[in-house]
Amino acid sequence: MMFGGAMAIFEGIAAIAKDDLFISTRNYVFEFSLAGWGWVHLILGIVLVFAGCAVLTGALWARFFGVLVAGLGALANFLWVPYYPLWALSLVAVNIFVVWALCTGMHKEAEDGRVT
């Protein structure tokens, strides 16, 4: 989760700086300025890193928060696909894996009768 957050932070910084890496698209339904998308990814990346640190504490609320934030990160990167497809799809996969890992961990703890 912290890796995905760090990558989202870099993605956001590059978009805010209006780097030449990104494809300019026309007639896209979710059309924001490149800097607007950059701020979305920067803020989500910071929150993802925070959530990843919270998950390391083992708190149950952190897992729920991590699932929520990783889901938002996957959605934001899915909407980002027209701007930088390979990077966006890689981060969608990372965020979906994070959601799966956090949910699987909660399921196993519930079977064992442990709640932290």
Coordinates of N, CA and C in Angstrom, one line a residue:
M1 N 0.8 -1.2 0.0 CA 0.0 0.0 0.0 C 0.9 1.3 0.0
M2 N 1.9 1.2 0.8 CA 2.8 2.4 0.8 C 3.5 2.6 -0.5
F3 N 3.9 1.5 -1.2 CA 4.5 1.5 -2.5 C 3.5 2.2 -3.5
G4 N 2.3 1.7 -3.5 CA 1.3 2.3 -4.4 C 1.0 3.8 -4.1
G5 N 1.1 4.1 -2.9 CA 0.9 5.5 -2.5 C 2.1 6.4 -3.0
A6 N 3.3 5.8 -2.8 CA 4.5 6.6 -3.3 C 4.4 6.8 -4.8
M7 N 4.0 5.7 -5.5 CA 3.9 5.9 -7.0 C 2.8 6.9 -7.4
A8 N 1.7 6.9 -6.6 CA 0.7 7.9 -6.9 C 1.2 9.3 -6.6
I9 N 2.0 9.5 -5.6 CA 2.6 10.8 -5.2 C 3.5 11.2 -6.4
F10 N 4.3 10.3 -6.9 CA 5.2 10.7 -8.1 C 4.4 11.0 -9.3
E11 N 3.3 10.3 -9.5 CA 2.4 10.5 -10.6 C 1.8 11.9 -10.5
G12 N 1.3 12.3 -9.3 CA 0.7 13.6 -9.0 C 1.7 14.7 -9.2
I13 N 2.9 14.5 -8.8 CA 3.9 15.6 -8.9 C 4.2 15.8 -10.4
A14 N 4.4 14.7 -11.1 CA 4.7 14.8 -12.6 C 3.5 15.5 -13.3
A15 N 2.3 15.2 -12.9 CA 1.1 15.9 -13.6 C 1.0 17.3 -13.2
I16 N 1.3 17.7 -12.0 CA 1.2 19.1 -11.6 C 2.3 19.9 -12.3
A17 N 3.5 19.3 -12.5 CA 4.6 20.0 -13.1 C 4.3 20.0 -14.7
K18 N 3.3 19.4 -15.1 CA 2.9 19.3 -16.6 C 4.1 18.8 -17.4
D19 N 4.5 17.6 -17.0 CA 5.6 16.9 -17.6 C 5.1 16.4 -19.0
D20 N 6.0 16.2 -19.9 CA 5.7 15.7 -21.3 C 5.4 14.2 -21.4
L21 N 5.3 13.6 -20.2 CA 5.0 12.1 -20.3 C 3.6 11.8 -20.6
F22 N 2.7 12.7 -20.5 CA 1.3 12.4 -20.5 C 0.7 12.7 -21.9
I23 N -0.3 11.9 -22.3 CA -1.0 12.0 -23.6 C -2.1 13.0 -23.4
S24 N -2.3 13.9 -24.3 CA -3.4 14.8 -24.2 C -4.6 14.2 -24.9
T25 N -5.7 14.0 -24.3 CA -6.8 13.4 -24.9 C -7.9 14.4 -25.2
R26 N -8.8 14.1 -26.1 CA -9.9 15.0 -26.4 C -11.2 14.2 -26.2
N27 N -12.2 14.9 -25.8 CA -13.5 14.4 -25.6 C -13.6 13.2 -24.6
Y28 N -12.8 13.4 -23.6 CA -12.8 12.4 -22.5 C -13.9 12.8 -21.5
V29 N -14.7 11.8 -21.0 CA -15.8 12.1 -20.1 C -15.4 12.8 -18.8
F30 N -14.3 12.3 -18.3 CA -13.8 12.8 -17.0 C -12.6 13.8 -17.3
E31 N -12.9 14.8 -18.0 CA -11.9 15.7 -18.4 C -11.6 16.8 -17.4
F32 N -10.5 16.7 -16.7 CA -10.0 17.7 -15.8 C -8.7 18.2 -16.4
S33 N -8.2 19.3 -15.9 CA -6.9 19.7 -16.3 C -5.9 18.7 -15.8
L34 N -4.7 18.7 -16.4 CA -3.7 17.8 -16.0 C -3.3 18.1 -14.6
A35 N -3.2 19.4 -14.2 CA -2.8 19.7 -12.9 C -3.9 19.3 -11.9
G36 N -5.2 19.3 -12.3 CA -6.3 18.9 -11.4 C -6.2 17.4 -11.1
W37 N -5.9 16.6 -12.1 CA -5.7 15.2 -11.9 C -4.4 15.0 -11.0
G38 N -3.4 15.8 -11.3 CA -2.2 15.7 -10.5 C -2.5 15.9 -9.0
W39 N -3.3 16.9 -8.6 CA -3.6 17.1 -7.2 C -4.4 15.9 -6.7
V40 N -5.3 15.4 -7.5 CA -6.1 14.2 -7.0 C -5.2 13.1 -6.7
H41 N -4.2 12.8 -7.6 CA -3.3 11.7 -7.3 C -2.3 12.0 -6.2
L42 N -1.9 13.2 -6.1 CA -1.0 13.6 -5.0 C -1.6 13.4 -3.6
I43 N -2.8 13.9 -3.5 CA -3.6 13.7 -2.2 C -3.9 12.3 -1.9
L44 N -4.4 11.5 -2.9 CA -4.6 10.1 -2.7 C -3.4 9.3 -2.3
G45 N -2.2 9.7 -2.9 CA -1.0 9.0 -2.6 C -0.6 9.3 -1.2
I46 N -0.7 10.5 -0.7 CA -0.3 10.8 0.7 C -1.2 10.0 1.6
V47 N -2.5 10.0 1.3 CA -3.5 9.3 2.2 C -3.2 7.8 2.1
L48 N -2.8 7.2 1.0 CA -2.4 5.8 0.9 C -1.2 5.5 1.7
V49 N -0.2 6.3 1.7 CA 1.0 6.1 2.5 C 0.6 6.1 4.0
F50 N -0.2 7.1 4.4 CA -0.7 7.2 5.7 C -1.5 5.9 6.1
A51 N -2.4 5.5 5.3 CA -3.1 4.3 5.5 C -2.2 3.0 5.6
G52 N -1.2 3.0 4.8 CA -0.3 1.8 4.9 C 0.5 1.8 6.2
C53 N 0.9 3.0 6.7 CA 1.6 3.0 8.0 C 0.6 2.6 9.1
A54 N -0.7 3.0 9.0 CA -1.7 2.7 10.0 C -1.9 1.2 10.0
V55 N -1.9 0.6 8.8 CA -2.1 -0.9 8.7 C -1.0 -1.6 9.4
L56 N 0.2 -1.1 9.4 CA 1.3 -1.8 10.0 C 1.1 -1.8 11.6
T57 N 0.3 -0.9 12.1 CA 0.0 -1.0 13.5 C -0.9 -2.1 13.9
G58 N -1.6 -2.7 12.9 CA -2.5 -3.8 13.2 C -3.9 -3.5 13.6
A59 N -4.2 -2.2 13.6 CA -5.6 -1.8 14.0 C -6.6 -2.2 12.9
L60 N -7.8 -2.6 13.4 CA -8.8 -3.0 12.5 C -9.4 -1.8 11.7
W61 N -9.5 -0.7 12.3 CA -10.0 0.5 11.6 C -9.1 0.8 10.4
A62 N -7.8 0.6 10.6 CA -6.8 0.9 9.5 C -7.0 0.0 8.3
R63 N -7.4 -1.3 8.6 CA -7.7 -2.1 7.4 C -8.9 -1.6 6.6
F64 N -10.0 -1.3 7.4 CA -11.2 -0.7 6.7 C -10.8 0.5 5.9
F65 N -10.1 1.4 6.6 CA -9.7 2.7 5.9 C -8.8 2.4 4.7
G66 N -7.9 1.4 4.8 CA -7.0 1.0 3.7 C -7.8 0.4 2.5
V67 N -8.9 -0.3 2.8 CA -9.7 -0.9 1.7 C -10.4 0.3 1.0
L68 N -10.9 1.2 1.8 CA -11.6 2.4 1.2 C -10.6 3.2 0.3
V69 N -9.5 3.5 0.9 CA -8.5 4.4 0.2 C -7.9 3.7 -1.0
A70 N -7.6 2.4 -0.9 CA -7.1 1.7 -2.0 C -8.1 1.5 -3.1
G71 N -9.4 1.4 -2.8 CA -10.5 1.3 -3.7 C -10.6 2.7 -4.5
L72 N -10.5 3.8 -3.8 CA -10.5 5.1 -4.4 C -9.3 5.3 -5.3
G73 N -8.1 4.8 -4.9 CA -6.9 4.8 -5.7 C -7.1 4.0 -7.0
A74 N -7.7 2.9 -6.9 CA -7.9 2.1 -8.1 C -8.9 2.8 -9.1
L75 N -9.9 3.4 -8.5 CA -10.9 4.1 -9.3 C -10.2 5.3 -10.0
A76 N -9.4 6.1 -9.2 CA -8.8 7.3 -9.8 C -7.8 6.9 -10.9
N77 N -7.1 5.8 -10.7 CA -6.1 5.4 -11.7 C -6.9 4.8 -12.9
F78 N -8.0 4.2 -12.7 CA -8.8 3.7 -13.9 C -9.3 4.9 -14.7
L79 N -9.6 6.0 -14.1 CA -10.0 7.2 -14.8 C -8.8 7.9 -15.4
W80 N -7.6 7.6 -15.0 CA -6.4 8.2 -15.5 C -5.9 7.4 -16.7
V81 N -6.4 6.3 -17.1 CA -5.9 5.5 -18.1 C -5.7 6.2 -19.4
P82 N -6.5 7.1 -19.9 CA -6.2 7.8 -21.2 C -5.0 8.7 -21.1
Y83 N -4.6 9.1 -20.0 CA -3.4 10.0 -19.9 C -2.1 9.3 -19.9
Y84 N -2.0 8.1 -19.2 CA -0.8 7.4 -19.1 C -1.1 5.9 -18.8
P85 N -1.5 5.2 -19.9 CA -2.1 3.8 -19.8 C -1.3 2.8 -19.0
L86 N -0.1 2.6 -19.3 CA 0.7 1.5 -18.6 C 0.8 1.8 -17.1
W87 N 1.2 3.0 -16.8 CA 1.3 3.4 -15.4 C 0.0 3.2 -14.6
A88 N -1.0 3.7 -15.2 CA -2.4 3.7 -14.6 C -2.8 2.3 -14.4
L89 N -2.7 1.4 -15.4 CA -3.2 0.0 -15.2 C -2.3 -0.7 -14.2
S90 N -1.0 -0.4 -14.1 CA -0.2 -1.0 -13.1 C -0.6 -0.6 -11.7
L91 N -1.0 0.6 -11.5 CA -1.4 1.1 -10.2 C -2.8 0.6 -9.9
V92 N -3.7 0.4 -10.9 CA -5.0 -0.2 -10.7 C -4.8 -1.6 -10.1
A93 N -3.9 -2.4 -10.7 CA -3.6 -3.8 -10.3 C -3.0 -3.8 -8.9
V94 N -2.1 -2.9 -8.6 CA -1.5 -2.8 -7.2 C -2.6 -2.5 -6.2
N95 N -3.5 -1.5 -6.5 CA -4.6 -1.2 -5.5 C -5.6 -2.3 -5.4
I96 N -5.9 -3.0 -6.4 CA -6.8 -4.1 -6.3 C -6.2 -5.2 -5.5
F97 N -4.9 -5.5 -5.7 CA -4.2 -6.5 -4.9 C -4.2 -6.1 -3.4
V98 N -4.0 -4.8 -3.1 CA -4.1 -4.3 -1.7 C -5.4 -4.5 -1.1
V99 N -6.5 -4.2 -1.8 CA -7.9 -4.5 -1.3 C -8.0 -5.9 -1.1
W100 N -7.6 -6.8 -2.0 CA -7.7 -8.2 -1.8 C -6.9 -8.7 -0.6
A101 N -5.7 -8.2 -0.4 CA -4.9 -8.6 0.7 C -5.5 -8.2 2.1
L102 N -6.0 -7.0 2.1 CA -6.6 -6.5 3.4 C -7.9 -7.2 3.7
C103 N -8.7 -7.5 2.7 CA -9.9 -8.3 3.0 C -9.6 -9.7 3.3
T104 N -8.6 -10.3 2.7 CA -8.3 -11.7 3.0 C -7.8 -11.8 4.5
G105 N -7.0 -10.9 4.9 CA -6.5 -10.9 6.2 C -7.6 -10.7 7.3
M106 N -8.6 -9.9 7.0 CA -9.7 -9.8 7.9 C -10.5 -11.1 8.0
H107 N -10.6 -11.7 6.9 CA -11.4 -13.0 6.8 C -10.7 -14.1 7.6
K108 N -9.4 -14.2 7.5 CA -8.7 -15.2 8.3 C -8.7 -14.9 9.8
E109 N -8.6 -13.6 10.2 CA -8.7 -13.3 11.6 C -10.1 -13.6 12.2
A110 N -11.1 -13.4 11.4 CA -12.5 -13.7 11.8 C -12.6 -15.2 12.0
E111 N -12.0 -16.0 11.2 CA -12.1 -17.5 11.3 C -11.4 -17.9 12.6
D112 N -10.3 -17.3 12.9 CA -9.5 -17.7 14.1 C -10.2 -17.1 15.4
G113 N -11.1 -16.2 15.2 CA -11.7 -15.6 16.4 C -10.9 -14.4 17.0
R114 N -9.9 -14.0 16.3 CA -9.1 -12.8 16.7 C -9.6 -11.5 16.1
V115 N -9.7 -10.5 17.0 CA -10.1 -9.2 16.5 C -9.2 -8.2 17.3
T116 N -8.4 -7.4 16.5 CA -7.5 -6.4 17.2 C -8.0 -5.1 16.9

